[in-house]
Coordinates of C-alpha atoms in Angstrom, one line a residue:
M19 CA 123.6 -174.5 272.7
K20 CA 120.7 -175.0 270.2
T21 CA 121.2 -174.7 266.5
R22 CA 120.8 -171.2 265.1
A23 CA 118.3 -170.5 262.3
V24 CA 119.7 -170.1 258.9
H25 CA 119.3 -166.6 257.7
P26 CA 119.4 -165.4 254.1
R27 CA 122.6 -163.7 252.9
S28 CA 122.6 -160.0 252.6
L29 CA 122.6 -158.3 249.2
A30 CA 126.2 -157.3 249.9
G31 CA 127.1 -160.9 250.5
I32 CA 125.4 -162.0 247.3
A33 CA 127.4 -159.3 245.4
I34 CA 130.6 -160.5 246.9
A35 CA 129.8 -164.1 246.0
A36 CA 128.9 -163.2 242.4
T37 CA 132.2 -161.3 242.0
A38 CA 134.1 -164.3 243.4
A39 CA 132.3 -166.6 240.9
V40 CA 133.4 -164.4 238.0
A41 CA 136.9 -164.4 239.3
L42 CA 136.9 -168.1 239.6
S43 CA 135.3 -168.8 236.3
G44 CA 138.6 -169.2 234.6
C45 CA 139.3 -172.1 236.9
V46 CA 136.3 -174.1 235.7
Q47 CA 138.7 -174.7 233.3
S48 CA 139.3 -178.3 233.1
A49 CA 135.7 -178.7 232.2
N50 CA 135.9 -176.1 229.4
A51 CA 139.4 -176.5 228.2
S52 CA 140.3 -178.6 225.1
S53 CA 140.5 -182.3 225.8
A54 CA 143.7 -184.2 225.6
G55 CA 144.1 -185.8 222.2
D56 CA 144.8 -189.4 221.5
D57 CA 148.3 -190.6 220.7
A58 CA 148.1 -192.1 217.2
S59 CA 151.7 -193.3 217.3
T60 CA 151.1 -195.6 220.2
G61 CA 147.4 -196.3 219.7
T62 CA 146.6 -194.8 223.1
T63 CA 143.2 -193.4 223.8
N64 CA 143.2 -190.6 226.4
L65 CA 140.1 -190.2 228.6
T66 CA 139.3 -187.6 231.2
V67 CA 136.9 -188.2 234.1
F68 CA 135.3 -185.0 235.3
I69 CA 134.4 -185.0 238.9
S70 CA 132.1 -182.6 240.7
G71 CA 132.6 -183.5 244.3
D72 CA 135.0 -184.0 247.1
T73 CA 138.6 -185.2 247.2
N74 CA 137.6 -188.6 248.4
V75 CA 135.9 -189.2 245.1
Q76 CA 138.9 -188.1 243.1
A77 CA 141.1 -190.4 245.3
L78 CA 138.7 -193.3 244.5
W79 CA 139.4 -192.7 240.8
D80 CA 143.1 -191.8 240.9
G81 CA 144.1 -194.3 243.6
S82 CA 141.9 -197.3 242.9
L83 CA 139.7 -197.4 239.8
I84 CA 142.0 -195.9 237.2
P85 CA 145.1 -198.0 238.0
A86 CA 143.1 -201.2 238.0
F87 CA 141.4 -200.3 234.7
E88 CA 144.6 -199.2 233.0
K89 CA 146.3 -202.4 234.0
A90 CA 143.6 -204.4 232.2
H91 CA 143.4 -201.8 229.3
P92 CA 147.0 -200.7 228.6
N93 CA 146.0 -198.8 225.5
V94 CA 143.7 -196.4 227.4
H95 CA 145.1 -193.6 229.6
V96 CA 142.8 -192.0 232.1
S97 CA 143.2 -188.8 234.1
T98 CA 140.8 -186.8 236.3
S99 CA 139.7 -183.2 236.6
I100 CA 137.8 -182.0 239.6
D101 CA 135.5 -179.1 240.4
L102 CA 135.9 -179.3 244.2
H103 CA 132.5 -179.4 246.0
G104 CA 130.8 -178.6 242.7
Q105 CA 131.5 -174.9 243.2
H106 CA 131.0 -174.3 239.4
D107 CA 128.2 -176.7 238.7
A108 CA 125.9 -174.1 237.2
Q109 CA 128.6 -172.9 234.8
T110 CA 129.7 -176.4 233.9
Q111 CA 126.1 -177.5 233.0
A112 CA 125.6 -174.3 231.0
N113 CA 128.8 -175.0 229.1
L114 CA 127.8 -178.6 228.4
T115 CA 124.4 -177.3 227.1
T116 CA 126.1 -174.9 224.8
A117 CA 128.5 -177.5 223.5
V118 CA 125.8 -180.1 222.8
K119 CA 123.6 -177.5 221.0
A120 CA 126.6 -176.5 218.8
D121 CA 127.5 -180.2 218.3
K122 CA 130.9 -179.6 219.8
T123 CA 132.9 -181.8 222.1
V124 CA 133.8 -181.0 225.7
A125 CA 137.0 -181.5 227.7
Y126 CA 136.0 -184.6 229.4
D127 CA 134.7 -188.1 228.5
L128 CA 133.0 -189.4 231.6
V129 CA 131.2 -187.3 234.3
D130 CA 130.9 -188.2 237.9
A131 CA 128.6 -185.6 239.4
G132 CA 125.4 -185.1 241.3
W133 CA 123.8 -183.5 238.3
V134 CA 124.3 -186.4 235.8
A135 CA 120.7 -187.6 236.0
T136 CA 119.4 -184.0 235.5
V137 CA 121.5 -183.3 232.4
G138 CA 120.9 -186.8 231.1
K139 CA 117.1 -186.3 231.2
A140 CA 117.7 -183.0 229.4
G141 CA 119.2 -184.8 226.5
L142 CA 122.9 -183.7 227.1
L143 CA 124.3 -187.2 227.6
S144 CA 124.5 -190.3 225.5
T145 CA 121.9 -193.0 226.2
V146 CA 123.4 -196.1 227.7
S147 CA 122.5 -199.8 227.4
A148 CA 123.6 -203.2 228.4
S149 CA 124.7 -204.0 224.9
A150 CA 127.5 -201.3 225.1
I151 CA 128.0 -201.7 228.9
P152 CA 127.3 -205.4 229.6
N153 CA 127.6 -205.1 233.4
L154 CA 124.8 -202.6 233.4
K155 CA 122.4 -205.6 233.2
N156 CA 123.3 -206.5 236.8
V157 CA 122.1 -203.2 238.2
P158 CA 118.5 -203.4 239.6
A159 CA 115.9 -201.8 237.3
A160 CA 114.7 -199.5 240.1
T161 CA 118.2 -198.1 240.6
K162 CA 118.6 -197.5 236.9
R163 CA 115.2 -195.8 236.7
Q164 CA 116.4 -193.2 239.3
G165 CA 118.8 -191.8 236.7
G166 CA 117.0 -192.3 233.5
D167 CA 118.4 -193.9 230.3
A168 CA 121.5 -191.7 230.0
A169 CA 122.9 -192.3 233.6
I170 CA 125.1 -195.1 234.8
P171 CA 124.6 -196.0 238.5
Y172 CA 127.9 -196.9 240.0
R173 CA 127.7 -196.5 243.8
A174 CA 125.1 -195.6 246.3
S175 CA 124.7 -194.5 249.9
S176 CA 121.8 -194.1 252.3
V177 CA 121.0 -192.9 255.8
L178 CA 120.9 -195.6 258.3
L179 CA 120.1 -195.9 262.0
A180 CA 123.3 -196.4 264.0
Y181 CA 123.1 -197.6 267.6
D182 CA 125.3 -198.5 270.5
T183 CA 124.8 -202.3 271.1
K184 CA 126.0 -201.9 274.7
K185 CA 122.9 -199.7 275.3
V186 CA 120.5 -201.0 272.7
T187 CA 119.8 -204.7 272.4
D188 CA 116.7 -204.5 270.3
P189 CA 116.9 -201.6 267.9
P190 CA 113.7 -200.0 266.4
K191 CA 112.5 -201.7 263.2
T192 CA 110.0 -199.0 262.0
L193 CA 109.8 -195.2 262.2
D194 CA 107.0 -195.6 264.8
D195 CA 109.3 -197.8 266.9
L196 CA 112.0 -195.2 266.6
L197 CA 109.8 -192.3 267.7
A198 CA 108.6 -194.3 270.7
W199 CA 112.2 -195.3 271.6
I200 CA 113.3 -191.7 271.6
K201 CA 110.6 -190.7 274.0
Q202 CA 111.4 -193.7 276.2
H203 CA 115.1 -192.9 276.3
P204 CA 115.4 -189.1 276.7
G205 CA 118.7 -187.6 275.7
E206 CA 120.0 -190.7 274.0
F207 CA 119.1 -189.7 270.4
A208 CA 120.5 -186.9 268.2
Y209 CA 120.1 -185.6 264.7
N210 CA 121.8 -182.7 263.1
S211 CA 119.8 -179.7 261.8
P212 CA 118.7 -180.6 258.3
A213 CA 120.4 -177.6 256.6
S214 CA 123.8 -178.7 258.1
G215 CA 123.8 -182.3 256.7
G216 CA 121.9 -185.0 254.9
S217 CA 121.6 -187.4 257.8
G218 CA 119.5 -185.0 259.8
G219 CA 117.7 -184.0 256.7
A220 CA 116.8 -187.6 256.0
F221 CA 115.4 -188.0 259.5
V222 CA 113.2 -184.9 259.0
M223 CA 112.1 -186.0 255.6
T224 CA 111.2 -189.4 256.9
V225 CA 109.0 -188.0 259.7
L226 CA 107.3 -185.7 257.3
A227 CA 106.7 -188.6 254.9
K228 CA 105.0 -190.5 257.6
Y229 CA 101.9 -188.2 257.2
M230 CA 101.9 -188.1 253.4
S231 CA 100.5 -190.4 250.8
E232 CA 102.7 -192.3 248.4
S233 CA 101.6 -190.1 245.5
E234 CA 102.4 -187.0 247.4
Q235 CA 105.8 -188.3 248.3
A236 CA 106.5 -189.2 244.7
T237 CA 105.6 -185.7 243.6
M238 CA 108.0 -184.2 246.1
Q239 CA 110.8 -186.5 244.8
T240 CA 110.5 -185.5 241.2
S241 CA 108.8 -182.1 240.8
Y242 CA 107.8 -179.0 242.7
D243 CA 104.4 -177.9 243.9
K244 CA 104.7 -175.7 246.9
S245 CA 101.0 -176.1 247.8
L246 CA 101.9 -179.7 249.0
E247 CA 104.0 -178.3 251.8
S248 CA 100.8 -177.9 253.9
K249 CA 101.0 -181.7 254.2
W250 CA 104.1 -181.1 256.4
D251 CA 102.3 -179.5 259.4
E252 CA 101.6 -182.7 261.3
G253 CA 105.2 -184.0 260.8
F254 CA 106.7 -180.7 262.0
Q255 CA 104.5 -180.8 265.1
T256 CA 105.8 -184.3 265.8
L257 CA 109.4 -183.1 265.4
R258 CA 108.8 -180.2 267.7
N259 CA 107.2 -182.4 270.4
L260 CA 110.1 -184.8 270.1
G261 CA 112.6 -182.1 270.8
P262 CA 112.7 -182.3 274.6
S263 CA 113.5 -186.0 274.3
T264 CA 116.5 -185.6 272.0
Y265 CA 120.1 -184.8 273.0
Q266 CA 120.3 -182.3 275.8
K267 CA 116.6 -181.6 275.5
G268 CA 116.7 -180.2 272.0
V269 CA 120.3 -179.5 271.0
Y270 CA 120.8 -180.2 267.3
P271 CA 124.4 -180.8 266.2
N272 CA 125.9 -178.9 263.4
G273 CA 126.6 -181.4 260.6
N274 CA 126.9 -185.1 260.0
D275 CA 130.3 -185.3 261.6
Q276 CA 129.2 -183.9 265.0
V277 CA 126.6 -186.6 265.2
L278 CA 129.2 -189.3 264.5
Q279 CA 131.4 -187.8 267.2
L280 CA 128.6 -187.9 269.8
L281 CA 127.9 -191.5 268.9
G282 CA 131.6 -192.5 268.9
S283 CA 132.2 -190.9 272.3
G284 CA 129.2 -192.6 273.9
Q285 CA 127.3 -189.4 274.6
I286 CA 124.3 -190.7 272.7
A287 CA 123.1 -194.2 272.0
M288 CA 121.4 -193.8 268.6
A289 CA 121.4 -191.5 265.6
P290 CA 120.7 -191.4 261.8
V291 CA 124.0 -191.5 259.9
W292 CA 125.2 -191.6 256.3
S293 CA 126.2 -195.2 255.4
D294 CA 129.5 -194.3 253.8
Q295 CA 130.6 -191.9 256.6
F296 CA 129.7 -194.4 259.3
I297 CA 131.6 -197.3 257.6
T298 CA 134.6 -195.1 257.0
A299 CA 134.6 -193.9 260.6
Q300 CA 134.4 -197.4 261.9
K301 CA 137.3 -198.5 259.7
A302 CA 139.3 -195.5 261.0
G303 CA 138.5 -196.4 264.6
T304 CA 136.6 -193.3 265.5
I305 CA 133.4 -195.3 265.8
G306 CA 133.8 -198.5 267.9
K307 CA 132.9 -202.0 266.8
D308 CA 130.2 -201.9 269.5
V309 CA 128.2 -199.5 267.3
A310 CA 126.1 -201.2 264.7
F311 CA 123.5 -200.0 262.1
T312 CA 120.2 -201.1 260.6
Q313 CA 117.5 -199.7 258.3
I314 CA 114.1 -198.8 259.5
S315 CA 110.9 -199.2 257.5
D316 CA 107.4 -197.6 257.1
P317 CA 109.0 -195.4 255.8
S318 CA 112.7 -196.1 255.5
F319 CA 115.4 -193.4 255.6
T320 CA 116.4 -191.9 252.2
G321 CA 119.2 -192.8 249.9
S322 CA 120.2 -192.6 246.3
A323 CA 122.7 -193.8 243.7
S324 CA 125.5 -191.8 242.3
F325 CA 125.8 -191.8 238.5
L326 CA 128.3 -191.5 235.6
G327 CA 127.5 -190.0 232.3
I328 CA 129.0 -189.7 228.8
P329 CA 128.6 -186.4 227.0
K330 CA 126.3 -186.7 224.0
T331 CA 128.9 -185.2 221.5
E332 CA 131.6 -187.7 222.6
P333 CA 133.5 -189.0 219.5
E334 CA 132.7 -192.6 218.8
A335 CA 136.2 -194.1 219.6
K336 CA 136.3 -192.3 222.9
K337 CA 132.8 -193.1 223.7
Q338 CA 133.6 -196.8 223.3
A339 CA 136.6 -196.4 225.7
A340 CA 134.4 -194.5 228.2
E341 CA 131.8 -197.3 228.0
E342 CA 134.6 -199.8 228.7
L343 CA 135.7 -197.8 231.8
A344 CA 132.1 -197.6 233.0
D345 CA 131.7 -201.3 232.5
F346 CA 134.8 -202.0 234.5
V347 CA 133.5 -199.8 237.4
L348 CA 130.4 -202.0 237.4
S349 CA 132.4 -205.3 237.4
S350 CA 132.9 -207.3 240.5
K351 CA 136.4 -205.9 240.8
G352 CA 135.3 -202.3 240.3
Q353 CA 132.5 -202.6 242.8
Q354 CA 134.9 -204.0 245.4
L355 CA 137.2 -201.1 244.9
V356 CA 134.3 -198.6 245.4
A357 CA 133.3 -200.4 248.6
S358 CA 136.8 -200.4 249.9
A359 CA 137.9 -196.9 249.0
V360 CA 134.8 -194.8 249.9
S361 CA 132.5 -197.3 251.6
G362 CA 130.0 -196.9 248.8
Y363 CA 127.2 -199.4 248.4
P364 CA 127.7 -201.7 245.5
V365 CA 124.9 -201.3 242.9
V366 CA 125.2 -204.9 241.7
P367 CA 123.7 -207.8 243.7
L368 CA 125.6 -208.6 246.8
D369 CA 125.7 -212.3 246.0
S370 CA 127.9 -211.5 243.0
L371 CA 130.6 -210.1 245.3
P372 CA 133.0 -211.7 247.8
K373 CA 131.4 -212.7 251.0
S374 CA 133.5 -210.1 253.0
V375 CA 132.0 -207.3 250.9
A376 CA 128.5 -208.7 250.9
Q377 CA 128.5 -209.0 254.7
Q378 CA 129.6 -205.4 255.1
F379 CA 126.4 -204.2 253.4
A380 CA 124.0 -207.0 254.3
D381 CA 122.0 -205.0 256.8
A382 CA 121.8 -201.9 254.7
D383 CA 119.8 -203.3 251.8
P384 CA 121.3 -201.2 249.1
S385 CA 118.8 -202.5 246.5
T386 CA 115.9 -200.5 248.0
L387 CA 116.7 -196.8 248.3
R388 CA 113.9 -194.4 249.0
L389 CA 114.5 -191.1 247.3
G390 CA 114.6 -187.8 249.1
F391 CA 112.7 -184.6 248.3
Q392 CA 113.5 -182.6 245.1
S393 CA 116.0 -179.8 245.8
Q394 CA 113.5 -176.9 246.0
F395 CA 111.3 -178.9 248.5
A396 CA 114.4 -179.8 250.5
A397 CA 115.4 -176.1 250.7
D398 CA 111.9 -175.2 251.8
M399 CA 111.9 -178.0 254.4
N400 CA 115.2 -176.8 255.9
A401 CA 113.8 -173.3 256.3
A402 CA 110.6 -174.5 257.8
W403 CA 112.4 -176.7 260.2
D404 CA 114.5 -173.8 261.4
A405 CA 111.3 -171.8 262.0
K406 CA 109.1 -174.5 263.6
V407 CA 111.2 -177.1 265.4
P408 CA 113.9 -175.7 267.7
Q409 CA 112.4 -174.3 271.0

């Protein structure tokens, strides 16, 4: 069954969602409540890491990073607070804006969220430097530029090309090679509909980028000019023509996980996949060791770093402790924990890590991540794909 087009929600649905958001606003909570104070009697500094994301990220902090950091820093106690899946991101950012404008503190000391770079560039976070966070000097300049001068890159992921080595002995090296391979091996390639997951979205973005100049791509990564979307026509035509050569002559799985399931069960031989999801699935045994991955070029698939941020109004003592925590995360030990717990790319040079970790990411080239489209362009792309590609 082919993927269904994504339809706008009804006005009634929007009203229900708005009512639910008001009802839930009290839960946003941890981001707006008063922060735990320091314990002067023991000299303990209490920090809260606020997470906007999934439980696997909270598990990374609670199960790996925090215990290791506290062992090395016994006078700092760290806890986490999570807004699951970022359901209240807009409200959290609005509250941070209000607090900074009023020169008031917030209830967290370090932020792990997809919007860190955005609020950092808006002046809501403290600027960071290698003088306060020494291990920041090991992060490639290009990675730091993605987030600006108030964001701390600490892990990364990208979309890769996974392939079954029993069926594919010479994987494609460029996008043109990949498109040719798909037509030469009908039914052996799949990608999910872009609105249902980022791996399929990266494949679509990459095909569209093939027909765009570097300056046009750069504009779509950082700003919004809807008139540029006319540059997508040739790419969408390529994707439409490719449809009959994809899985079951144009069946597009619903989500990243379904693509991994098809690959793991041997129903397809090749697919774009998220690096962290693929590595985690291979560790869990749901993807066999006969499946490998590589990165294509001209252009490559998209990827990006994840960032940490320190609120601008953070008290100096807590700011220093938060910087120590961020510095630990960027240490060799911290980066090994990130790689082990969530299969995140290290953001420091691989040659600074143990050989076993470096080998795990050697073919992924985490130092060169091509950014995806800005969110408004991505939403327009998803809608246009729904209208133009499935037959």
